[in-house]
Coordinates of C-alpha atoms and ligand atoms in Angstrom, one line a residue:
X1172 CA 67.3 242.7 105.5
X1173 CA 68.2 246.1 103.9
X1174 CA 71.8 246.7 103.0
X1175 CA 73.0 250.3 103.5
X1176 CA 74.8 252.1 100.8
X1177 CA 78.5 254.0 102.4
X1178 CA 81.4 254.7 100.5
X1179 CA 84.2 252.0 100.6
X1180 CA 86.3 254.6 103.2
X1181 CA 83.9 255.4 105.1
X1182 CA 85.3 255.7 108.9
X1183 CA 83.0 254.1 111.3
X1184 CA 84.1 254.1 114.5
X1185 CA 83.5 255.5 118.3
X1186 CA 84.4 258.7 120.4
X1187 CA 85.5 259.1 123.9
X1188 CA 87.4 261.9 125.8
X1189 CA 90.6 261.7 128.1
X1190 CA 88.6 263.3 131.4
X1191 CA 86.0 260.3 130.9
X1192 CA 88.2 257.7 130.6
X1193 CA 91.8 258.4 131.5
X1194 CA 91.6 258.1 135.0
X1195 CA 95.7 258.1 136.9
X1196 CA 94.8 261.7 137.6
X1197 CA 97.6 262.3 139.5
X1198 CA 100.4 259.8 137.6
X1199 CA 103.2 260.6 135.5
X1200 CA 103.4 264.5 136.1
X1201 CA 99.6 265.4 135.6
X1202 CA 98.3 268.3 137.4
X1203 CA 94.4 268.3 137.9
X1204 CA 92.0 270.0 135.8
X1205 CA 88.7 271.6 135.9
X1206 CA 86.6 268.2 135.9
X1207 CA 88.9 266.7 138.0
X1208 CA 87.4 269.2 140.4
X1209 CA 83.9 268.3 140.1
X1210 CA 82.2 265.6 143.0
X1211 CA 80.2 263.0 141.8
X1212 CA 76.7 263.6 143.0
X1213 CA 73.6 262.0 143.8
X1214 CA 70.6 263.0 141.7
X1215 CA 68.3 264.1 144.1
X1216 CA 71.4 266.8 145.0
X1217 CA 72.2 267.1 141.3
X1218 CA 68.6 268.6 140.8
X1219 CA 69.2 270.9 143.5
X1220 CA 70.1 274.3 141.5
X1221 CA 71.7 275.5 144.7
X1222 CA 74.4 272.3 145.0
X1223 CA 74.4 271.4 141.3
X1224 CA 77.8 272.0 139.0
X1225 CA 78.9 276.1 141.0
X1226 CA 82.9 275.6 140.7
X1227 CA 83.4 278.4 143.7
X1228 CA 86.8 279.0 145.0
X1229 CA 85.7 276.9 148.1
X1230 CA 84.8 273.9 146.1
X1231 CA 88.7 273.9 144.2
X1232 CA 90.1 274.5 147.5
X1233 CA 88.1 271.4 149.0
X1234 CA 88.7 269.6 146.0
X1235 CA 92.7 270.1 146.0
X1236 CA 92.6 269.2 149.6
X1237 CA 90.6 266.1 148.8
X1238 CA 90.2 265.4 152.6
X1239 CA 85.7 265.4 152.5
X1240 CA 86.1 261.9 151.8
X1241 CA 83.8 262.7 148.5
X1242 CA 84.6 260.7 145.5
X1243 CA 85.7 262.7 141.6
X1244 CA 85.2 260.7 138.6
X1245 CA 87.0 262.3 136.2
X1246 CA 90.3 261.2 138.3
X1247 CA 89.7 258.0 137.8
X1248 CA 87.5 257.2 134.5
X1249 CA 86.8 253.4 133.4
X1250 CA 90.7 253.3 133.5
X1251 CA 91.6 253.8 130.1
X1252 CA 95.2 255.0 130.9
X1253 CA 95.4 251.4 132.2
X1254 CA 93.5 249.3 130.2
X1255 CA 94.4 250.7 126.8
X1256 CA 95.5 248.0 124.9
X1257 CA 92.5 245.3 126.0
X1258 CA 90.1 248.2 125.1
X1259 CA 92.0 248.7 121.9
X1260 CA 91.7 245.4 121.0
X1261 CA 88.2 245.3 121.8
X1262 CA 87.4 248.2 119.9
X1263 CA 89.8 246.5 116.4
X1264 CA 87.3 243.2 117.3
X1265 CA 84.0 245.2 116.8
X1266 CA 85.2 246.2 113.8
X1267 CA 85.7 249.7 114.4
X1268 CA 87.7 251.7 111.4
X1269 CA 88.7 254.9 113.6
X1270 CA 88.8 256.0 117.1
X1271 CA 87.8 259.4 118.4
X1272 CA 89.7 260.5 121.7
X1273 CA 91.2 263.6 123.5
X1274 CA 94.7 264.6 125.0
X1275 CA 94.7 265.9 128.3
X1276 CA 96.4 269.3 128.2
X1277 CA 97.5 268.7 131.5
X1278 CA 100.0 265.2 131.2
X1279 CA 101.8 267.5 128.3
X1280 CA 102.1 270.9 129.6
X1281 CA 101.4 270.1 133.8
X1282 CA 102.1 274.1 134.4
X1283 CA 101.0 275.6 131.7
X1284 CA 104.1 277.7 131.4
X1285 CA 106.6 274.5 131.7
X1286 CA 109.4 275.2 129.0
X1287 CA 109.3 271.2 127.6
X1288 CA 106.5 269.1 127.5
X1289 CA 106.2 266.6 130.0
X1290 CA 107.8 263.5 128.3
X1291 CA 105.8 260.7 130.5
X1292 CA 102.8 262.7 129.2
X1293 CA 103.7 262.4 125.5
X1294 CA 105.4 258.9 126.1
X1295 CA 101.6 258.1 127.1
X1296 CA 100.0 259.0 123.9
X1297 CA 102.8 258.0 121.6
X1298 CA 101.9 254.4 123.0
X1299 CA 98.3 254.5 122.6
X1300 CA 98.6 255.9 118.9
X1301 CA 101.1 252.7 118.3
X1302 CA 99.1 250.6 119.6
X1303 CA 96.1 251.7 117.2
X1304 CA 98.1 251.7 114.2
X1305 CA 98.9 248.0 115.2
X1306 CA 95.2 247.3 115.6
X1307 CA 94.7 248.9 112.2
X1308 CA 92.4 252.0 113.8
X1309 CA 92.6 255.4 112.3
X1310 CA 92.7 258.0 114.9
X1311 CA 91.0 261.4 115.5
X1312 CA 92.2 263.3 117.9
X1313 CA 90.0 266.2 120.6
X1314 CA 92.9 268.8 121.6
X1315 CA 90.9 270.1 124.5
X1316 CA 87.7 267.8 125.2
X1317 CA 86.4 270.3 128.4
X1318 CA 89.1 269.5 130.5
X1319 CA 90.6 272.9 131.5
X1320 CA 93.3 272.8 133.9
X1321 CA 93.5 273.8 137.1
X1322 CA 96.0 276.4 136.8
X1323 CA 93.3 278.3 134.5
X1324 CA 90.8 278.6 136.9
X1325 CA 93.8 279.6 139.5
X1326 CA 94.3 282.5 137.7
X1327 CA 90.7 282.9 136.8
X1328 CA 92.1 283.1 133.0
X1329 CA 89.6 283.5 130.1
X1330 CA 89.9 283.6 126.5
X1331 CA 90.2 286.4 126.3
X1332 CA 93.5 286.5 128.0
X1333 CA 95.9 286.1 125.8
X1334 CA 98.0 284.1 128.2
X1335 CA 95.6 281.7 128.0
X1336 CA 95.6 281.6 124.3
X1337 CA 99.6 281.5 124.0
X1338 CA 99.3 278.6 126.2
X1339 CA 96.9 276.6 124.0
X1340 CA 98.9 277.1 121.0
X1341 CA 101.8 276.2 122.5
X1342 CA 100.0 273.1 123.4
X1343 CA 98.9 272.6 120.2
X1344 CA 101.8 273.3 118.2
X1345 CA 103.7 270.6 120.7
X1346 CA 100.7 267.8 119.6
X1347 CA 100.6 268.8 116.1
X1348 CA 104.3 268.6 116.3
X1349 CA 104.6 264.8 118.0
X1350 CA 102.0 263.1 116.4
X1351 CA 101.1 264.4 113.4
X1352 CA 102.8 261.3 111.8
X1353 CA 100.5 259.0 113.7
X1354 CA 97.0 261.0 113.6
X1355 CA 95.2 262.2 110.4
X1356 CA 91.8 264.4 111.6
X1357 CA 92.4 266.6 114.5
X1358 CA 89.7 268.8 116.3
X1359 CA 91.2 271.4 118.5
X1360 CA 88.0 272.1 120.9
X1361 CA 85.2 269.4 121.7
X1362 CA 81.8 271.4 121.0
X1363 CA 83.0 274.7 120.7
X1364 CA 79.7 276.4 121.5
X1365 CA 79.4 274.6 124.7
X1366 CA 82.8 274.9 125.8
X1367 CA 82.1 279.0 125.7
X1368 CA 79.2 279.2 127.3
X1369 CA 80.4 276.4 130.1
X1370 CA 83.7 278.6 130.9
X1371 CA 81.5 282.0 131.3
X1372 CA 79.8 280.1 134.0
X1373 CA 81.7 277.6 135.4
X1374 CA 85.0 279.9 135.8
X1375 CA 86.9 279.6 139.2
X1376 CA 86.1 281.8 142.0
X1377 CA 82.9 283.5 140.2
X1378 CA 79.5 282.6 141.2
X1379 CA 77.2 281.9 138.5
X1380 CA 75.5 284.8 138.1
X1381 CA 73.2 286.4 135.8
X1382 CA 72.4 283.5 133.3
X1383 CA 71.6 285.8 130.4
X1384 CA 75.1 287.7 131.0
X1385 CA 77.2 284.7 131.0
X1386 CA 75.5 283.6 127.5
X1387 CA 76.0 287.3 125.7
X1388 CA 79.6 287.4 127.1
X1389 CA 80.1 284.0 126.1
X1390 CA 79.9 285.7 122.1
X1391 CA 83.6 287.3 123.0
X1392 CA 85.3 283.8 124.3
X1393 CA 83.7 282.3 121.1
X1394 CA 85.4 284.8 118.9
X1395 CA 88.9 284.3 120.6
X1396 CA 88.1 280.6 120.7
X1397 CA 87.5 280.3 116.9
X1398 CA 90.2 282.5 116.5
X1399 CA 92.7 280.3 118.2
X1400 CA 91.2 277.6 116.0
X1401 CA 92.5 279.6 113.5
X1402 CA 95.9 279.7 114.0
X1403 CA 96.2 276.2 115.1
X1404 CA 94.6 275.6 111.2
X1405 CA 97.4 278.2 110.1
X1406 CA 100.2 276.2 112.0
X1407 CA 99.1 272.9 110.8
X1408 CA 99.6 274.1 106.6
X1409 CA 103.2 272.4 107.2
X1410 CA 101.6 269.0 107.6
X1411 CA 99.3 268.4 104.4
X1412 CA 98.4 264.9 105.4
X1413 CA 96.3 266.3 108.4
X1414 CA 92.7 267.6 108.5
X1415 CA 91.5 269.9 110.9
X1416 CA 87.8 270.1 111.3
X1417 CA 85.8 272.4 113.7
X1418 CA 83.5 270.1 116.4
X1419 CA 79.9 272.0 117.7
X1420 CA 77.4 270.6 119.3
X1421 CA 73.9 270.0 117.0
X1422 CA 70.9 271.6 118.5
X1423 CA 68.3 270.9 115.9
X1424 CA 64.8 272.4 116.3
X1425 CA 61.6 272.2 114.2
X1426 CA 58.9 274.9 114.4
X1427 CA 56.1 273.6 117.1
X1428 CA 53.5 274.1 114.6
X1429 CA 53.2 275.8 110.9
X1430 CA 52.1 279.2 112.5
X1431 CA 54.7 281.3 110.5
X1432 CA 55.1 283.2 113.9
X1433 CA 56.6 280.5 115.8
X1434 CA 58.7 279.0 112.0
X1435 CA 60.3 282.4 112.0
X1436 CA 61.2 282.1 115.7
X1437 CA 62.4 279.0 114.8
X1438 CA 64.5 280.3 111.9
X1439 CA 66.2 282.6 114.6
X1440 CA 66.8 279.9 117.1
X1441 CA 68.6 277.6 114.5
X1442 CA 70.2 280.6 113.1
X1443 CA 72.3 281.4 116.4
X1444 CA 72.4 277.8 118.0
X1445 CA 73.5 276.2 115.1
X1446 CA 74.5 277.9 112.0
X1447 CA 76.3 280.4 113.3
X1448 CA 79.4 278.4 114.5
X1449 CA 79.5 276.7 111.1
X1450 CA 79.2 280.2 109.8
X1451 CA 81.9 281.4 111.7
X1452 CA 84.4 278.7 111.3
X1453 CA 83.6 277.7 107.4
X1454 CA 83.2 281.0 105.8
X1455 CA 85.4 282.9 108.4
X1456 CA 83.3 285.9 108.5
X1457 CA 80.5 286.6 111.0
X1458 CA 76.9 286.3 109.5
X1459 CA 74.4 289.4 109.1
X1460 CA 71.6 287.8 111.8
X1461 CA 74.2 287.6 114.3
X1462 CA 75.3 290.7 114.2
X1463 CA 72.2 292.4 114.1
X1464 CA 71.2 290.1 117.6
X1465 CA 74.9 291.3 119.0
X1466 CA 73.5 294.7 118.4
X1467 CA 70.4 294.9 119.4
X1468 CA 71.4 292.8 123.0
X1469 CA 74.1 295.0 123.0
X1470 CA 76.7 291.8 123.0
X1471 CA 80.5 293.6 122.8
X1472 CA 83.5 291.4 120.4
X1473 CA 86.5 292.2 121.7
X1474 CA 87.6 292.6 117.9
X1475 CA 91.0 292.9 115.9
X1476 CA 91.3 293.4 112.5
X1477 CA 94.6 290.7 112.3
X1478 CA 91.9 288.7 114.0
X1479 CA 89.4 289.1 111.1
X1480 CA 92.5 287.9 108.5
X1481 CA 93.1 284.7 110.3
X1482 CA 89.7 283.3 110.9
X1483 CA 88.6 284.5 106.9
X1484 CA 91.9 283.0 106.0
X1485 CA 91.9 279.5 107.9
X1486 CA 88.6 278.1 107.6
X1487 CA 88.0 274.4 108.9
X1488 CA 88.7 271.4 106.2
X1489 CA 85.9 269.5 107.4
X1490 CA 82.7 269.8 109.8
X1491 CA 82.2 267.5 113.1
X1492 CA 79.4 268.2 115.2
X1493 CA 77.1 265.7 118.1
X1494 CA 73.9 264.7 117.4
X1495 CA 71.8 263.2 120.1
X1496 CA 68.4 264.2 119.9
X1497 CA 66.1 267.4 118.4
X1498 CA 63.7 269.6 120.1
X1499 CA 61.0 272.5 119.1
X1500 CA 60.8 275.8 119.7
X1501 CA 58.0 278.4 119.9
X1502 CA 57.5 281.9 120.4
X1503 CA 55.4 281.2 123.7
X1504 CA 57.0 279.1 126.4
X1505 CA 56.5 275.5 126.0
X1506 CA 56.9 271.9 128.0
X1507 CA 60.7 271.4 128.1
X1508 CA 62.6 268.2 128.2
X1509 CA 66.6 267.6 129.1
X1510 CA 68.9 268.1 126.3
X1511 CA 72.4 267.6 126.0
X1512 CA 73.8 270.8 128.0
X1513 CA 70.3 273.1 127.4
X1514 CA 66.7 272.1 127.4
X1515 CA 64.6 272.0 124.4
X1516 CA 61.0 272.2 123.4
X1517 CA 58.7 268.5 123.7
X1518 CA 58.1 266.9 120.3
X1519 CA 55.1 264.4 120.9
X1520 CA 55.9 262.9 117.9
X1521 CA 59.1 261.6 119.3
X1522 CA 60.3 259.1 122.2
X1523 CA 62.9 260.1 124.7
X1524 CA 65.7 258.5 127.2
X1525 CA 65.2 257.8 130.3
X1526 CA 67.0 261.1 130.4
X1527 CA 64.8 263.1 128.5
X1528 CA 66.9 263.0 125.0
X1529 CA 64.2 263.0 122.5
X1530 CA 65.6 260.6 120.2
X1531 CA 65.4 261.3 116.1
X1532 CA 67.2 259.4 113.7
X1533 CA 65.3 261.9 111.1
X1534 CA 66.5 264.5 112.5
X1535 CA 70.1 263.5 111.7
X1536 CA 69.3 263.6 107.7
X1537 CA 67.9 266.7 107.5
X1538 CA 71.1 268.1 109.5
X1539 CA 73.4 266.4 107.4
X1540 CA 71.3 267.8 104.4
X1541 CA 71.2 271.5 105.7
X1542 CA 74.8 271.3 106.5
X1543 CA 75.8 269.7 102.8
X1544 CA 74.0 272.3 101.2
X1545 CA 75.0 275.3 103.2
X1546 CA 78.7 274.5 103.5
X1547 CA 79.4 271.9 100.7
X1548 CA 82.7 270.6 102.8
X1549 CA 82.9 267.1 104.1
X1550 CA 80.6 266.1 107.4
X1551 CA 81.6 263.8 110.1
X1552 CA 79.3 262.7 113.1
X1553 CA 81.6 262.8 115.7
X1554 CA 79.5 261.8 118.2
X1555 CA 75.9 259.8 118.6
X1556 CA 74.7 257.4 120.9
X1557 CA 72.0 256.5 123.8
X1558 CA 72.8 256.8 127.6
X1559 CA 70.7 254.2 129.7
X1560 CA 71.2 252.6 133.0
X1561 CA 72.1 249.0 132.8
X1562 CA 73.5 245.9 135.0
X1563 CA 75.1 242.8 133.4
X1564 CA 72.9 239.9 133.3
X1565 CA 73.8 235.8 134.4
X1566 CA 75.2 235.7 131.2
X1567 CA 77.5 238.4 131.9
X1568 CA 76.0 240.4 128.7
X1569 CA 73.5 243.0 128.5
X1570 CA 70.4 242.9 126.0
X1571 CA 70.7 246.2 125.1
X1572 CA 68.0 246.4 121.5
X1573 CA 67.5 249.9 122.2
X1574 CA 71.1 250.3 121.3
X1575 CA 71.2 248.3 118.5
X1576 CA 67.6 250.1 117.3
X1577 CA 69.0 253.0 117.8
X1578 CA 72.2 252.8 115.9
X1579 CA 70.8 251.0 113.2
X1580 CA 68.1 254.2 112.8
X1581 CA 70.8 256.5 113.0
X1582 CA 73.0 254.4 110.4
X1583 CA 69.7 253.9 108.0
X1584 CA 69.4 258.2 108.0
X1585 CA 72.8 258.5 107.2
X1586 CA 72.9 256.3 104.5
X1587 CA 69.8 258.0 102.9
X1588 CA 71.5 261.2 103.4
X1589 CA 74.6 259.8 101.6
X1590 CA 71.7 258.6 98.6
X1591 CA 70.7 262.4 98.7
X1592 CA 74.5 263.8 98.0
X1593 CA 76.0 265.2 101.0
X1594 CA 79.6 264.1 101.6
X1595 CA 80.0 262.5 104.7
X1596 CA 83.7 260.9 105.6
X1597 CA 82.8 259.1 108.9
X1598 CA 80.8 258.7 111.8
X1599 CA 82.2 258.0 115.6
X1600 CA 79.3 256.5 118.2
X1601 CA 79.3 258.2 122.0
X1602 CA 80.5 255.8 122.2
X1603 CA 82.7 252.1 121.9
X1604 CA 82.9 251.8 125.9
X1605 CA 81.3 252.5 129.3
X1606 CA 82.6 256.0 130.5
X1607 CA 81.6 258.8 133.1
X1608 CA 79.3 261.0 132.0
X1609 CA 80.2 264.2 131.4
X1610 CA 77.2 266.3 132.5
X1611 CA 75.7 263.9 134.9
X1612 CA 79.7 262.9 135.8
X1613 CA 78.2 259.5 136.6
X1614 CA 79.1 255.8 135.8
X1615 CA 75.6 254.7 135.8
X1616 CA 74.6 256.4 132.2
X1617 CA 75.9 253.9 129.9
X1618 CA 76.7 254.4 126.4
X1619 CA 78.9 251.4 125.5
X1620 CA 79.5 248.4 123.2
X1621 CA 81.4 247.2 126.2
X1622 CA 79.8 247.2 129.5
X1623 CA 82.6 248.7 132.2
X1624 CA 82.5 246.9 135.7
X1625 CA 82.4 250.2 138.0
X1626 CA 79.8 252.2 139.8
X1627 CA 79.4 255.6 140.4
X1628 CA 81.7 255.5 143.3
X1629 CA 84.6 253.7 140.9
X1630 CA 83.6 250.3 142.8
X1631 CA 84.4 247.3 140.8
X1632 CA 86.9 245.4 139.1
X1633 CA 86.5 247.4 136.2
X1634 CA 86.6 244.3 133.9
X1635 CA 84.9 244.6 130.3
X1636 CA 82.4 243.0 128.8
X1637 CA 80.8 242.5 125.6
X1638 CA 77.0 243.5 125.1
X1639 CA 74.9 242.3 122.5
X1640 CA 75.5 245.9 120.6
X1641 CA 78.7 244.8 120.5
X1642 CA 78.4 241.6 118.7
X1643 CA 75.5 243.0 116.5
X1644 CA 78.5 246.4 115.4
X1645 CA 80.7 243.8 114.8
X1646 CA 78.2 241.9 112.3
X1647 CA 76.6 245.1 111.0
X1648 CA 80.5 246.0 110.4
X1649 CA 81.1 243.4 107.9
X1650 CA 77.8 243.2 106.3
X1651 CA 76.1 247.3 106.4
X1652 CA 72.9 245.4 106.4
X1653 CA 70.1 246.0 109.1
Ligands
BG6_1876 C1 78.7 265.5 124.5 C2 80.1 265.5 125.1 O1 78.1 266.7 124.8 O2 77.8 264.6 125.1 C3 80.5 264.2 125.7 O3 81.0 265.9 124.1 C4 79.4 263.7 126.5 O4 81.7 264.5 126.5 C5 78.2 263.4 125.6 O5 79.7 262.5 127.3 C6 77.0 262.8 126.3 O6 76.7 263.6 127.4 P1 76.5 262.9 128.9 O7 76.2 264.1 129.7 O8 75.4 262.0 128.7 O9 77.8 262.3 129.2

């Protein structure tokens, strides 16, 4: 037995996203959005670069028509927007301080330019927040968790439109507005620095093109992205019992050997992939190595000076970001694995998923640590957790250790990071419930305590169940010892 040391307020809990779990697509005034869009597919096509994740303007117009007889996760999720108060239930029974989910822009604002917000839409959420504060769960809040609507792509809007801005804040303001009596820590876009990237090369009616292109004009969506941010941080003054914190996705590397070569390289790579949105968003100002790299790859920031005021002037109150897994990184190409979004360099000193997620509880201290000592504001893991295929057994259960070995590694390297100083204030798992994936969009990678009764193809009766992570939370929950 070892007991683990967190402070008495401590949030544990889990994250999901609306698209993932939602489901009723089409109910209560909501218009589809860019997921919605998205077929499920089998892996061997999935591996297929040529079939795999192109939104072209024939796939939206096949996918509004909906006549191909192919089957779209993301409209029907594990049926959250059904289900909520069992799951909620479920999720007070494990033990679970706070819950981590997203709005979907489009039940609140269906057109974008409506001039109220839908009220079924806000009705929804208003109940689901009730029914939380009745279950005694905290709530965090995604404003935007990928789900773009449709009408975005329609127009083939980016951000750097500012009609696509104006529409965000709008949308934010409304949220901030309704419920900020009901939710506490807000995070207006799920993994900022994938959410850039994945609109440069996922936008309607644009082919992916050059790969390199899409990722140095990504740098200008960032900016208006974190800018937005910005003003949503700005707006939100009026409410002082709310925390807005910034969400970006970990990509921690280590050096594939000491050659001071490939540690330098490696310098660089966590410098841009990771830093540099905490850089951005904490101490408002863009960073020295990013702007040489803008310069010498000739990367153009749309730029205004009123810009520059309100990012320096509304930094993030707190840091969120996923971790998952680490990789390496050399200055020669080396073996790559899967990673969440991107590939990454092989570590053989680590195991991986059956995904190819090397897995690194370690990994998780020493980011908490660099973060601590860089930014010195309060750290939250808003997302952590292992995806593996699983049936339920005769005992209607699953015997899921790995889960349970991986959590409790994870837990042990916070706690140790806690022991070493850094300020954490919670930690959401990916996550309390089955879900579809979000870059596989598949049913079959579960995450859950609670095992989800669909398949890929939403066949089922969708009934819950409890694994044995679930029971093994809920223990861990009262006792923090492993
Ligand atoms: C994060 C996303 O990147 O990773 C989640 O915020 C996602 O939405 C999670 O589900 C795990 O990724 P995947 O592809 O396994 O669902």
């Amino acid at each position: 037995m070892k007991k683990l040391e967190f402070p008495n307020d401590f949030l544990f809990g889990g994250a999901t996203a609306a698209n993932q779990i939602e489901g009723a697509y089409d109910i209560d005034g909501k218009t589809l959005s860019l997921l919605e869009m998205i077929p499920f597919q089998e892996l061997e096509d999935r591996k297929n670069p040529s079939t795999s994740k192109k939104i072209t303007k024939e796939l939206i117009m096949e996918a509004i028509e909906n006549k191909n007889g192919r089957h779209y996760p993301k409209r029907f999720g594990n049926d959250f927007y059904h289900r909520y108060k069992e799951d909620i239930k479920l999720f007070k029974e494990a033990g679970l301080k706070i819950f981590r989910m997203s709005i979907s822009w489009t039940r609140i604002y269906p057109n974008g330019n409506d001039a109220e917000p839908n009220a079924k839409g806000l009705e929804f959420y208003r109940n689901v927040f009730e029914e939380c504060k009745k279950n005694g769960l905290e709530i965090m809040v995604t404003m935007n968790h990928f789900d773009i609507p449709l009408w975005v792509l329609q127009k083939q809007l980016s951000w750097d439109d500012a009609e696509l801005r104006d529409a965000f804040l709008k949308y934010a303001k409304t949220l901030l507005d309704e419920f900020n009596v009901y939710v506490k820590y807000w995070l207006p876009f799920n993994e900022i620095n994938l959410f850039a990237f994945m609109m440069q090369t996922m936008n309607g009616g644009t082919e992916q093109g050059d790969k390199l292109k899409a990722i140095l004009n990504s740098y200008n969506d960032l900016h208006k992205l974190v800018v937005t941010q910005a003003r949503v941080i700005e707006y939100a003054k009026k409410y002082p019992n709310i925390m807005i914190g910034n969400m970006v996705a970990d990509s921690t590397t280590y050096p594939i050997n000491c050659d001071p070569e490939n540690v330098y390289e490696n310098l660089k790579m966590e410098q841009m992939k990771k830093f540099f949105y905490h850089d951005l968003m904490v101490k408002g100002e863009y960073p020295g190595y990013a702007l040489r790299m803008f310069k010498e790859y000739g990367v153009k920031i749309n730029r205004d000076p009123e810009e520059d005021e309100i990012l320096k002037n509304n930094p993030v109150q707190f840091i969120s970001f996923s971790y998952y897994m680490s990789g390496t990184h050399s200055k020669k190409e080396s073996e790559l694995t899967e990673g969440n979004f991107i590939k990454v360099g092989v570590n053989p000193y680590l195991k991986a998923t059956e995904w190819g997620w090397q897995i690194d509880p370690i990994g998780l201290r020493i980011t908490l640590n660099q973060y601590w000592d860089r930014y010195q504001i309060p750290l939250f893991v808003s997302e952590n957790g292992i995806g593996v295929f699983e049936t339920l057994n005769e005992n209607k259960t699953v015997e899921d250790d790995y889960r349970i070995k991986y959590l409790a590694d994870h837990f042990e390297q916070m706690s140790e990071a806690i022991k070493d100083g850094v300020k954490m204030i919670g930690y959401t798992m990916w996550t309390p419930i089955d879900l579809v994936s979000a870059g596989t969009n598949e049913m079959s990678k579960r995450y859950g305590l609670i095992f989800v009764d669909y398949d890929d193809y939403h066949k089922g009766t969708g009934n819950r169940f409890k694994k044995k992570s679930f029971e093994w939370f809920k223990n861990f929950m009262k006792t923090k010892e492993l």
